Each structure stands twice: as structure tokens, then as C-alpha cells.
Amino acid sequence: MTAHVDVMELISRLKANEEPFALATVVRTVSVTAAKAGAKAIIRPDGRIEAGWIGGGCARGAALKAAREALADGRPRLISIQPGDLLAEHGVRPGEEREGVRFARNMCPSQGTMDIFIEPVLPPPALVVFGASPVALALVEQARLLGFHVALAAPFADLTAMPEADRLFDGFAVEPPHASQRFVVVSTQGKGDEAALKAALGFEADYRAFVGSRRKMAALRAQLAEEGVSEALLDTVKAPAGLDLGAITPEEIALSILAEMTRHRRSAQRLAAEASKP
């Protein structure tokens, strides 16, 4: 722990760098406790308390466990650390959760009560869209409303107007996003399909999709396989992109793709949360 670091200054820096962390805030204390209401600490995904202080070992274990789980599933936690006799009086066991509050036992001699709110602060998921098609442009517009950091890669000559993306690349050469969750959609629709798909396979992603028919994707797959792209990598491309909602318009197709991305994103968070539990 580096207590000399200003907590609020570090929060600003971590947010600017799009680095994940959890903010632990003591919201209530009863009787004798080492930390008082308002005390804060920044907890990193590896369990380090990087700045601030919320008390000693009495609170640390429960707070770190809650922080790891919150960073895994993106949901805040409220934990109440109480002496054993008080938990028994309330009829709750350590580790039990009631009405959104998780209870933990205070093993320290002070026997005080401390309530700590754990707030995960996660960088936005990144979406890279390849192409200047109507579906690509609809994706950019809708994804930003859902909190994605959106990059559009397309020849500027193919754009009638510059969309409001977070990043724009002239052509298909892109700088891979730094976000922990990466989504990639190729929606070139006949204009540079192969080049765009090859670029989309050039960096790690949690989700890749191609807007086009299965026949079109099969032809592209054969071409890229001949060029040496591995079958395993080609298997990561979902085609056609999106859930089967019966979508027809570009906006509806974009919605179906975002629905599939959301399902993938949240299911991954649930799995991570389960994995973080002892």
C-alpha cells in the first residue's frame, strides 16, 4: 500500500489510463474502529491496496474479496463487518447476504462494526468497426450510446461524412485497443472484405463477427486459409453477425449485433465472477 499517494489524484489518473480498479469507501462505523466513515482505498485487480486506507486486517480480507468479485462481474458491493455476537443477534452468518448487504465477522479485539461500499471502476469495452457501410455507421452510433469506446476503420474516401467515433482510422490498419474487453465487427459489404477481415484477425479480441452471408464468409475463409491464416483463428469469426431477430434495416442489423455483443459480454462477466469465488 502507498498511503502517501493522493486517492482522488490516483483515481483521475487510472481513469485517464483506462485501468480497472475498485474504490472502497467506509460509509459507517460503530464503536471503536481503526478507520472512520469517509476513509477510502483504491484496490487493484491483483488485490493490492494501491492508495488510501480502510483499516487493518479486521477489514482488509473482506474488502479485498468483495473488490475482486466486483471487478469480475462489474457490480458494486456493500459489506458489513461486525463482531460475532452481533451477527448472531441479527441471525446472520459470516458470508451471508441479505437485502444487498454481505456480512463478515470482525475478528479484531476492538469488536467494532464497519460498513464498506465497494465500487468497481472498469474501462469501457472497446469496439472496432471495419467498413463504411450503413450497418457499420449504425453500429458506431448505437454502440457509443451503450458506453463502448468505438473506433471506425475505413477509407475516408468511402465516407460521406465523418461519424462521431472515439477514434477514426483511414483504411484498415488500426492500433489495437487497450481495453480489457475487445469487440470487432467487419461490415465492409463488398468493399475491401478480405483486407478488413485480415486486419480484424490481427489482434486479440473477445468477439469477432462478419456482416455477410455464410456463403460469403466461406469464400473469404478459403482465401485467407490459402494465405496462411490458421483455421483456429478463422473459427473465432461469427458469421453472420448478430442474433437472429429478423432484422432488415441497417439500424436493426446493428441492434442485433449489439444484442449479441451484450450477451457475450455479460456472460463472460458472470463466468469471471463465479471463478473469483472460493
PDB file of C-alpha atoms in Angstrom:
ATOM      1  CA  MET A   1       0.000   0.000   0.000  1.00  0.00           C
ATOM      2  CA  THR A   2       1.247   3.511  -0.804  1.00  0.00           C
ATOM      3  CA  ALA A   3      -0.672   5.696   1.632  1.00  0.00           C
ATOM      4  CA  HIS A   4       1.189   8.836   0.566  1.00  0.00           C
ATOM      5  CA  VAL A   5      -0.475   8.777  -2.851  1.00  0.00           C
ATOM      6  CA  ASP A   6      -3.482  11.095  -3.061  1.00  0.00           C
ATOM      7  CA  VAL A   7      -6.510   8.877  -3.614  1.00  0.00           C
ATOM      8  CA  MET A   8      -8.523  11.311  -5.735  1.00  0.00           C
ATOM      9  CA  GLU A   9      -5.491  12.152  -7.869  1.00  0.00           C
ATOM     10  CA  LEU A  10      -4.817   8.471  -8.471  1.00  0.00           C
ATOM     11  CA  ILE A  11      -8.470   7.849  -9.379  1.00  0.00           C
ATOM     12  CA  SER A  12      -8.242  10.511 -12.079  1.00  0.00           C
ATOM     13  CA  ARG A  13      -5.010   9.046 -13.404  1.00  0.00           C
ATOM     14  CA  LEU A  14      -6.307   5.476 -13.505  1.00  0.00           C
ATOM     15  CA  LYS A  15      -9.493   6.559 -15.267  1.00  0.00           C
ATOM     16  CA  ALA A  16      -7.498   8.531 -17.842  1.00  0.00           C
ATOM     17  CA  ASN A  17      -5.329   5.473 -18.487  1.00  0.00           C
ATOM     18  CA  GLU A  18      -8.435   3.250 -18.647  1.00  0.00           C
ATOM     19  CA  GLU A  19      -7.096   0.939 -15.918  1.00  0.00           C
ATOM     20  CA  PRO A  20      -9.525  -1.092 -13.787  1.00  0.00           C
ATOM     21  CA  PHE A  21      -9.739  -0.645 -10.026  1.00  0.00           C
ATOM     22  CA  ALA A  22     -12.199  -0.795  -7.155  1.00  0.00           C
ATOM     23  CA  LEU A  23     -12.884   2.111  -4.833  1.00  0.00           C
ATOM     24  CA  ALA A  24     -13.597   1.036  -1.241  1.00  0.00           C
ATOM     25  CA  THR A  25     -15.300   3.650   0.949  1.00  0.00           C
ATOM     26  CA  VAL A  26     -16.113   3.300   4.638  1.00  0.00           C
ATOM     27  CA  VAL A  27     -19.709   4.531   4.909  1.00  0.00           C
ATOM     28  CA  ARG A  28     -20.471   3.759   8.587  1.00  0.00           C
ATOM     29  CA  THR A  29     -18.662   2.772  11.757  1.00  0.00           C
ATOM     30  CA  VAL A  30     -19.995   1.818  15.182  1.00  0.00           C
ATOM     31  CA  SER A  31     -17.922   1.653  18.362  1.00  0.00           C
ATOM     32  CA  VAL A  32     -14.137   1.505  18.068  1.00  0.00           C
ATOM     33  CA  THR A  33     -12.732   1.024  14.547  1.00  0.00           C
ATOM     34  CA  ALA A  34      -9.363   1.887  13.065  1.00  0.00           C
ATOM     35  CA  ALA A  35     -10.855   3.712  10.078  1.00  0.00           C
ATOM     36  CA  LYS A  36     -13.731   6.167  10.190  1.00  0.00           C
ATOM     37  CA  ALA A  37     -16.568   6.997   7.812  1.00  0.00           C
ATOM     38  CA  GLY A  38     -15.252   8.576   4.638  1.00  0.00           C
ATOM     39  CA  ALA A  39     -11.984   6.651   4.567  1.00  0.00           C
ATOM     40  CA  LYS A  40     -11.152   5.381   1.069  1.00  0.00           C
ATOM     41  CA  ALA A  41      -8.808   2.939  -0.594  1.00  0.00           C
ATOM     42  CA  ILE A  42      -8.040   2.010  -4.183  1.00  0.00           C
ATOM     43  CA  ILE A  43      -7.844  -1.742  -4.786  1.00  0.00           C
ATOM     44  CA  ARG A  44      -6.314  -3.152  -7.968  1.00  0.00           C
ATOM     45  CA  PRO A  45      -7.438  -6.398  -9.668  1.00  0.00           C
ATOM     46  CA  ASP A  46      -4.457  -8.284  -8.214  1.00  0.00           C
ATOM     47  CA  GLY A  47      -5.642  -7.437  -4.685  1.00  0.00           C
ATOM     48  CA  ARG A  48      -3.185  -4.659  -3.944  1.00  0.00           C
ATOM     49  CA  ILE A  49      -4.349  -1.636  -1.973  1.00  0.00           C
ATOM     50  CA  GLU A  50      -2.539   0.953  -4.035  1.00  0.00           C
ATOM     51  CA  ALA A  51      -3.574   4.055  -2.128  1.00  0.00           C
ATOM     52  CA  GLY A  52      -5.643   5.054   0.869  1.00  0.00           C
ATOM     53  CA  TRP A  53      -6.607   3.096   3.960  1.00  0.00           C
ATOM     54  CA  ILE A  54      -9.774   1.447   5.292  1.00  0.00           C
ATOM     55  CA  GLY A  55      -8.381  -0.141   8.419  1.00  0.00           C
ATOM     56  CA  GLY A  56      -6.156  -3.047   9.309  1.00  0.00           C
ATOM     57  CA  GLY A  57      -6.561  -6.785   8.977  1.00  0.00           C
ATOM     58  CA  CYS A  58     -10.029  -6.700  10.520  1.00  0.00           C
ATOM     59  CA  ALA A  59     -11.468  -5.172   7.345  1.00  0.00           C
ATOM     60  CA  ARG A  60      -8.841  -5.973   4.731  1.00  0.00           C
ATOM     61  CA  GLY A  61      -9.728  -9.585   3.946  1.00  0.00           C
ATOM     62  CA  ALA A  62     -13.445  -8.994   3.477  1.00  0.00           C
ATOM     63  CA  ALA A  63     -12.850  -5.814   1.447  1.00  0.00           C
ATOM     64  CA  LEU A  64     -10.311  -7.426  -0.869  1.00  0.00           C
ATOM     65  CA  LYS A  65     -12.565 -10.406  -1.507  1.00  0.00           C
ATOM     66  CA  ALA A  66     -15.506  -8.140  -2.318  1.00  0.00           C
ATOM     67  CA  ALA A  67     -13.298  -5.992  -4.572  1.00  0.00           C
ATOM     68  CA  ARG A  68     -12.131  -8.995  -6.597  1.00  0.00           C
ATOM     69  CA  GLU A  69     -15.702 -10.159  -7.120  1.00  0.00           C
ATOM     70  CA  ALA A  70     -16.895  -6.640  -8.012  1.00  0.00           C
ATOM     71  CA  LEU A  71     -14.155  -6.240 -10.620  1.00  0.00           C
ATOM     72  CA  ALA A  72     -15.058  -9.638 -12.067  1.00  0.00           C
ATOM     73  CA  ASP A  73     -18.772  -9.003 -12.588  1.00  0.00           C
ATOM     74  CA  GLY A  74     -18.914  -5.192 -12.627  1.00  0.00           C
ATOM     75  CA  ARG A  75     -21.397  -4.950  -9.740  1.00  0.00           C
ATOM     76  CA  PRO A  76     -20.869  -2.921  -6.538  1.00  0.00           C
ATOM     77  CA  ARG A  77     -20.990  -4.486  -3.082  1.00  0.00           C
ATOM     78  CA  LEU A  78     -21.896  -3.327   0.409  1.00  0.00           C
ATOM     79  CA  ILE A  79     -20.214  -5.324   3.165  1.00  0.00           C
ATOM     80  CA  SER A  80     -20.879  -5.062   6.882  1.00  0.00           C
ATOM     81  CA  ILE A  81     -18.072  -6.265   9.167  1.00  0.00           C
ATOM     82  CA  GLN A  82     -19.447  -6.960  12.649  1.00  0.00           C
ATOM     83  CA  PRO A  83     -18.411  -8.849  15.803  1.00  0.00           C
ATOM     84  CA  GLY A  84     -19.619 -12.430  16.043  1.00  0.00           C
ATOM     85  CA  ASP A  85     -22.102 -11.857  18.869  1.00  0.00           C
ATOM     86  CA  LEU A  86     -23.788  -9.054  16.918  1.00  0.00           C
ATOM     87  CA  LEU A  87     -24.082 -11.236  13.812  1.00  0.00           C
ATOM     88  CA  ALA A  88     -25.668 -13.942  15.961  1.00  0.00           C
ATOM     89  CA  GLU A  89     -28.057 -11.404  17.437  1.00  0.00           C
ATOM     90  CA  HIS A  90     -29.171 -10.459  13.915  1.00  0.00           C
ATOM     91  CA  GLY A  91     -29.453 -14.099  12.929  1.00  0.00           C
ATOM     92  CA  VAL A  92     -26.898 -13.942  10.125  1.00  0.00           C
ATOM     93  CA  ARG A  93     -23.749 -15.947   9.414  1.00  0.00           C
ATOM     94  CA  PRO A  94     -20.427 -14.627   8.079  1.00  0.00           C
ATOM     95  CA  GLY A  95     -20.562 -14.639   4.276  1.00  0.00           C
ATOM     96  CA  GLU A  96     -24.356 -14.449   4.188  1.00  0.00           C
ATOM     97  CA  GLU A  97     -26.030 -11.758   2.085  1.00  0.00           C
ATOM     98  CA  ARG A  98     -29.328 -10.090   2.904  1.00  0.00           C
ATOM     99  CA  GLU A  99     -31.063  -7.279   1.041  1.00  0.00           C
ATOM    100  CA  GLY A 100     -27.900  -6.356  -0.799  1.00  0.00           C
ATOM    101  CA  VAL A 101     -25.619  -6.415   2.275  1.00  0.00           C
ATOM    102  CA  ARG A 102     -22.940  -9.065   2.742  1.00  0.00           C
ATOM    103  CA  PHE A 103     -21.906  -9.771   6.318  1.00  0.00           C
ATOM    104  CA  ALA A 104     -18.424 -10.588   7.585  1.00  0.00           C
ATOM    105  CA  ARG A 105     -17.080 -11.262  11.051  1.00  0.00           C
ATOM    106  CA  ASN A 106     -14.777  -8.807  12.797  1.00  0.00           C
ATOM    107  CA  MET A 107     -12.064 -10.917  14.386  1.00  0.00           C
ATOM    108  CA  CYS A 108     -10.200  -7.984  15.962  1.00  0.00           C
ATOM    109  CA  PRO A 109     -10.254  -7.185  19.705  1.00  0.00           C
ATOM    110  CA  SER A 110     -11.879  -3.814  19.017  1.00  0.00           C
ATOM    111  CA  GLN A 111     -15.119  -5.617  18.071  1.00  0.00           C
ATOM    112  CA  GLY A 112     -16.409  -2.583  16.198  1.00  0.00           C
ATOM    113  CA  THR A 113     -18.717  -2.521  13.198  1.00  0.00           C
ATOM    114  CA  MET A 114     -17.685  -1.149   9.817  1.00  0.00           C
ATOM    115  CA  ASP A 115     -19.754  -0.900   6.617  1.00  0.00           C
ATOM    116  CA  ILE A 116     -17.749  -0.585   3.400  1.00  0.00           C
ATOM    117  CA  PHE A 117     -19.074   0.190  -0.084  1.00  0.00           C
ATOM    118  CA  ILE A 118     -17.056  -1.391  -2.899  1.00  0.00           C
ATOM    119  CA  GLU A 119     -17.449   0.280  -6.289  1.00  0.00           C
ATOM    120  CA  PRO A 120     -15.811  -1.285  -9.361  1.00  0.00           C
ATOM    121  CA  VAL A 121     -14.452   1.243 -11.862  1.00  0.00           C
ATOM    122  CA  LEU A 122     -13.914  -0.519 -15.182  1.00  0.00           C
ATOM    123  CA  PRO A 123     -12.709   0.917 -18.502  1.00  0.00           C
ATOM    124  CA  PRO A 124     -15.338   0.901 -21.232  1.00  0.00           C
ATOM    125  CA  PRO A 125     -15.334  -2.078 -23.586  1.00  0.00           C
ATOM    126  CA  ALA A 126     -13.776  -1.353 -26.969  1.00  0.00           C
ATOM    127  CA  LEU A 127     -15.470  -1.894 -30.322  1.00  0.00           C
ATOM    128  CA  VAL A 128     -13.554  -1.713 -33.593  1.00  0.00           C
ATOM    129  CA  VAL A 129     -15.788  -1.468 -36.658  1.00  0.00           C
ATOM    130  CA  PHE A 130     -14.305  -2.085 -40.100  1.00  0.00           C
ATOM    131  CA  GLY A 131     -16.137  -0.578 -43.073  1.00  0.00           C
ATOM    132  CA  ALA A 132     -18.159   2.418 -44.207  1.00  0.00           C
ATOM    133  CA  SER A 133     -21.411   0.551 -44.850  1.00  0.00           C
ATOM    134  CA  PRO A 134     -24.746   1.730 -43.430  1.00  0.00           C
ATOM    135  CA  VAL A 135     -24.588  -1.107 -40.874  1.00  0.00           C
ATOM    136  CA  ALA A 136     -21.089  -0.035 -39.796  1.00  0.00           C
ATOM    137  CA  LEU A 137     -22.201   3.556 -39.296  1.00  0.00           C
ATOM    138  CA  ALA A 138     -25.314   2.464 -37.390  1.00  0.00           C
ATOM    139  CA  LEU A 139     -23.098   0.317 -35.158  1.00  0.00           C
ATOM    140  CA  VAL A 140     -20.855   3.264 -34.347  1.00  0.00           C
ATOM    141  CA  GLU A 141     -23.812   5.429 -33.397  1.00  0.00           C
ATOM    142  CA  GLN A 142     -25.621   2.837 -31.282  1.00  0.00           C
ATOM    143  CA  ALA A 143     -22.540   1.388 -29.564  1.00  0.00           C
ATOM    144  CA  ARG A 144     -21.454   4.779 -28.222  1.00  0.00           C
ATOM    145  CA  LEU A 145     -24.859   5.147 -26.576  1.00  0.00           C
ATOM    146  CA  LEU A 146     -24.230   1.835 -24.799  1.00  0.00           C
ATOM    147  CA  GLY A 147     -20.920   3.019 -23.396  1.00  0.00           C
ATOM    148  CA  PHE A 148     -18.490   1.395 -25.825  1.00  0.00           C
ATOM    149  CA  HIS A 149     -15.259   3.094 -26.819  1.00  0.00           C
ATOM    150  CA  VAL A 150     -15.705   2.939 -30.595  1.00  0.00           C
ATOM    151  CA  ALA A 151     -13.110   3.021 -33.347  1.00  0.00           C
ATOM    152  CA  LEU A 152     -14.038   3.068 -37.039  1.00  0.00           C
ATOM    153  CA  ALA A 153     -11.576   1.837 -39.653  1.00  0.00           C
ATOM    154  CA  ALA A 154     -12.499   2.623 -43.258  1.00  0.00           C
ATOM    155  CA  PRO A 155     -11.083   4.524 -46.230  1.00  0.00           C
ATOM    156  CA  PHE A 156     -12.107   8.115 -45.629  1.00  0.00           C
ATOM    157  CA  ALA A 157     -12.935   8.403 -49.331  1.00  0.00           C
ATOM    158  CA  ASP A 158     -15.810   5.952 -48.744  1.00  0.00           C
ATOM    159  CA  LEU A 159     -17.387   8.139 -46.050  1.00  0.00           C
ATOM    160  CA  THR A 160     -19.876  10.830 -46.989  1.00  0.00           C
ATOM    161  CA  ALA A 161     -19.436  12.384 -43.536  1.00  0.00           C
ATOM    162  CA  MET A 162     -17.205  11.726 -40.553  1.00  0.00           C
ATOM    163  CA  PRO A 163     -19.103   9.758 -37.904  1.00  0.00           C
ATOM    164  CA  GLU A 164     -18.812  10.578 -34.199  1.00  0.00           C
ATOM    165  CA  ALA A 165     -16.459   7.741 -33.293  1.00  0.00           C
ATOM    166  CA  ASP A 166     -13.916   7.915 -30.496  1.00  0.00           C
ATOM    167  CA  ARG A 167     -11.183   7.058 -32.985  1.00  0.00           C
ATOM    168  CA  LEU A 168     -11.015   7.100 -36.785  1.00  0.00           C
ATOM    169  CA  PHE A 169      -8.557   5.205 -38.997  1.00  0.00           C
ATOM    170  CA  ASP A 170      -8.162   5.960 -42.694  1.00  0.00           C
ATOM    171  CA  GLY A 171      -8.117   2.449 -44.101  1.00  0.00           C
ATOM    172  CA  PHE A 172      -7.956  -0.879 -42.310  1.00  0.00           C
ATOM    173  CA  ALA A 173      -4.651  -0.542 -40.469  1.00  0.00           C
ATOM    174  CA  VAL A 174      -5.619   0.033 -36.845  1.00  0.00           C
ATOM    175  CA  GLU A 175      -3.962   0.396 -33.485  1.00  0.00           C
ATOM    176  CA  PRO A 176      -5.337  -2.371 -31.234  1.00  0.00           C
ATOM    177  CA  PRO A 177      -7.417  -1.028 -28.333  1.00  0.00           C
ATOM    178  CA  HIS A 178      -6.052  -1.286 -24.785  1.00  0.00           C
ATOM    179  CA  ALA A 179      -9.393  -2.216 -23.176  1.00  0.00           C
ATOM    180  CA  SER A 180      -9.749  -5.486 -21.287  1.00  0.00           C
ATOM    181  CA  GLN A 181     -12.805  -6.348 -23.419  1.00  0.00           C
ATOM    182  CA  ARG A 182     -12.432  -6.060 -27.190  1.00  0.00           C
ATOM    183  CA  PHE A 183     -15.143  -6.493 -29.819  1.00  0.00           C
ATOM    184  CA  VAL A 184     -14.555  -6.433 -33.580  1.00  0.00           C
ATOM    185  CA  VAL A 185     -17.129  -6.258 -36.374  1.00  0.00           C
ATOM    186  CA  VAL A 186     -16.356  -6.285 -40.103  1.00  0.00           C
ATOM    187  CA  SER A 187     -19.107  -4.632 -42.119  1.00  0.00           C
ATOM    188  CA  THR A 188     -17.426  -3.712 -45.394  1.00  0.00           C
ATOM    189  CA  GLN A 189     -20.157  -5.264 -47.560  1.00  0.00           C
ATOM    190  CA  GLY A 190     -18.074  -5.850 -50.665  1.00  0.00           C
ATOM    191  CA  LYS A 191     -15.565  -3.003 -50.274  1.00  0.00           C
ATOM    192  CA  GLY A 192     -12.310  -4.479 -49.028  1.00  0.00           C
ATOM    193  CA  ASP A 193     -13.819  -7.520 -47.314  1.00  0.00           C
ATOM    194  CA  GLU A 194     -10.666  -9.628 -47.362  1.00  0.00           C
ATOM    195  CA  ALA A 195      -8.312  -6.839 -46.265  1.00  0.00           C
ATOM    196  CA  ALA A 196     -10.630  -5.775 -43.456  1.00  0.00           C
ATOM    197  CA  LEU A 197     -11.177  -9.323 -42.205  1.00  0.00           C
ATOM    198  CA  LYS A 198      -7.450  -9.979 -42.244  1.00  0.00           C
ATOM    199  CA  ALA A 199      -6.874  -6.814 -40.207  1.00  0.00           C
ATOM    200  CA  ALA A 200      -9.615  -7.823 -37.767  1.00  0.00           C
ATOM    201  CA  LEU A 201      -7.772 -11.088 -37.146  1.00  0.00           C
ATOM    202  CA  GLY A 202      -4.536  -9.257 -36.438  1.00  0.00           C
ATOM    203  CA  PHE A 203      -5.099  -8.652 -32.723  1.00  0.00           C
ATOM    204  CA  GLU A 204      -6.725 -10.394 -29.791  1.00  0.00           C
ATOM    205  CA  ALA A 205     -10.466  -9.918 -29.352  1.00  0.00           C
ATOM    206  CA  ASP A 206     -13.208 -11.352 -27.171  1.00  0.00           C
ATOM    207  CA  TYR A 207     -15.691 -11.274 -30.045  1.00  0.00           C
ATOM    208  CA  ARG A 208     -15.284 -11.099 -33.820  1.00  0.00           C
ATOM    209  CA  ALA A 209     -18.111 -11.000 -36.325  1.00  0.00           C
ATOM    210  CA  PHE A 210     -18.600 -10.564 -40.055  1.00  0.00           C
ATOM    211  CA  VAL A 211     -21.686  -8.893 -41.514  1.00  0.00           C
ATOM    212  CA  GLY A 212     -22.497 -11.045 -44.522  1.00  0.00           C
ATOM    213  CA  SER A 213     -23.841 -14.384 -45.606  1.00  0.00           C
ATOM    214  CA  ARG A 214     -22.391 -17.754 -44.674  1.00  0.00           C
ATOM    215  CA  ARG A 215     -21.510 -18.289 -48.333  1.00  0.00           C
ATOM    216  CA  LYS A 216     -19.574 -15.035 -48.471  1.00  0.00           C
ATOM    217  CA  MET A 217     -17.739 -15.862 -45.254  1.00  0.00           C
ATOM    218  CA  ALA A 218     -16.908 -19.350 -46.548  1.00  0.00           C
ATOM    219  CA  ALA A 219     -15.305 -17.843 -49.655  1.00  0.00           C
ATOM    220  CA  LEU A 220     -13.296 -15.355 -47.592  1.00  0.00           C
ATOM    221  CA  ARG A 221     -12.285 -18.089 -45.209  1.00  0.00           C
ATOM    222  CA  ALA A 222     -10.925 -20.185 -48.074  1.00  0.00           C
ATOM    223  CA  GLN A 223      -8.949 -17.209 -49.419  1.00  0.00           C
ATOM    224  CA  LEU A 224      -7.410 -16.377 -46.053  1.00  0.00           C
ATOM    225  CA  ALA A 225      -6.615 -20.029 -45.336  1.00  0.00           C
ATOM    226  CA  GLU A 226      -4.679 -20.168 -48.612  1.00  0.00           C
ATOM    227  CA  GLU A 227      -2.712 -17.139 -47.412  1.00  0.00           C
ATOM    228  CA  GLY A 228      -1.716 -18.980 -44.253  1.00  0.00           C
ATOM    229  CA  VAL A 229      -4.289 -17.812 -41.711  1.00  0.00           C
ATOM    230  CA  SER A 230      -4.902 -20.636 -39.253  1.00  0.00           C
ATOM    231  CA  GLU A 231      -8.191 -22.494 -39.097  1.00  0.00           C
ATOM    232  CA  ALA A 232      -8.344 -21.908 -35.339  1.00  0.00           C
ATOM    233  CA  LEU A 233      -8.153 -18.149 -35.841  1.00  0.00           C
ATOM    234  CA  LEU A 234     -10.756 -18.201 -38.610  1.00  0.00           C
ATOM    235  CA  ASP A 235     -13.047 -20.165 -36.283  1.00  0.00           C
ATOM    236  CA  THR A 236     -13.209 -17.124 -33.973  1.00  0.00           C
ATOM    237  CA  VAL A 237     -15.247 -15.167 -36.543  1.00  0.00           C
ATOM    238  CA  LYS A 238     -19.023 -15.293 -36.058  1.00  0.00           C
ATOM    239  CA  ALA A 239     -20.814 -15.110 -39.403  1.00  0.00           C
ATOM    240  CA  PRO A 240     -23.369 -13.879 -39.997  1.00  0.00           C
ATOM    241  CA  ALA A 241     -23.043 -11.352 -37.199  1.00  0.00           C
ATOM    242  CA  GLY A 242     -25.775 -10.768 -34.643  1.00  0.00           C
ATOM    243  CA  LEU A 243     -28.700 -12.564 -33.090  1.00  0.00           C
ATOM    244  CA  ASP A 244     -31.470 -13.775 -35.372  1.00  0.00           C
ATOM    245  CA  LEU A 245     -34.045 -11.060 -34.715  1.00  0.00           C
ATOM    246  CA  GLY A 246     -35.390 -10.966 -38.253  1.00  0.00           C
ATOM    247  CA  ALA A 247     -33.566  -7.665 -38.743  1.00  0.00           C
ATOM    248  CA  ILE A 248     -33.869  -5.940 -42.125  1.00  0.00           C
ATOM    249  CA  THR A 249     -32.736  -2.301 -41.902  1.00  0.00           C
ATOM    250  CA  PRO A 250     -29.126  -1.305 -41.135  1.00  0.00           C
ATOM    251  CA  GLU A 251     -30.232   0.009 -37.741  1.00  0.00           C
ATOM    252  CA  GLU A 252     -31.983  -3.264 -36.910  1.00  0.00           C
ATOM    253  CA  ILE A 253     -28.965  -5.311 -38.001  1.00  0.00           C
ATOM    254  CA  ALA A 254     -26.722  -3.124 -35.829  1.00  0.00           C
ATOM    255  CA  LEU A 255     -29.112  -3.680 -32.914  1.00  0.00           C
ATOM    256  CA  SER A 256     -28.954  -7.470 -33.391  1.00  0.00           C
ATOM    257  CA  ILE A 257     -25.146  -7.339 -33.354  1.00  0.00           C
ATOM    258  CA  LEU A 258     -25.058  -5.204 -30.208  1.00  0.00           C
ATOM    259  CA  ALA A 259     -27.516  -7.579 -28.546  1.00  0.00           C
ATOM    260  CA  GLU A 260     -25.174 -10.474 -29.293  1.00  0.00           C
ATOM    261  CA  MET A 261     -22.189  -8.494 -28.044  1.00  0.00           C
ATOM    262  CA  THR A 262     -24.026  -7.630 -24.824  1.00  0.00           C
ATOM    263  CA  ARG A 263     -24.937 -11.259 -24.225  1.00  0.00           C
ATOM    264  CA  HIS A 264     -21.327 -12.295 -24.794  1.00  0.00           C
ATOM    265  CA  ARG A 265     -20.005  -9.537 -22.547  1.00  0.00           C
ATOM    266  CA  ARG A 266     -22.324 -10.212 -19.617  1.00  0.00           C
ATOM    267  CA  SER A 267     -21.959 -13.988 -19.771  1.00  0.00           C
ATOM    268  CA  ALA A 268     -18.175 -13.557 -19.654  1.00  0.00           C
ATOM    269  CA  GLN A 269     -18.565 -11.358 -16.569  1.00  0.00           C
ATOM    270  CA  ARG A 270     -20.757 -13.951 -14.874  1.00  0.00           C
ATOM    271  CA  LEU A 271     -18.215 -16.685 -15.553  1.00  0.00           C
ATOM    272  CA  ALA A 272     -15.423 -14.481 -14.220  1.00  0.00           C
ATOM    273  CA  ALA A 273     -17.446 -13.756 -11.088  1.00  0.00           C
ATOM    274  CA  GLU A 274     -18.014 -17.481 -10.489  1.00  0.00           C
ATOM    275  CA  ALA A 275     -14.312 -18.136 -10.980  1.00  0.00           C
ATOM    276  CA  SER A 276     -13.403 -15.477  -8.404  1.00  0.00           C
ATOM    277  CA  LYS A 277     -15.429 -17.187  -5.681  1.00  0.00           C
ATOM    278  CA  PRO A 278     -13.581 -19.574  -3.369  1.00  0.00           C
TER     279      PRO A 278
END
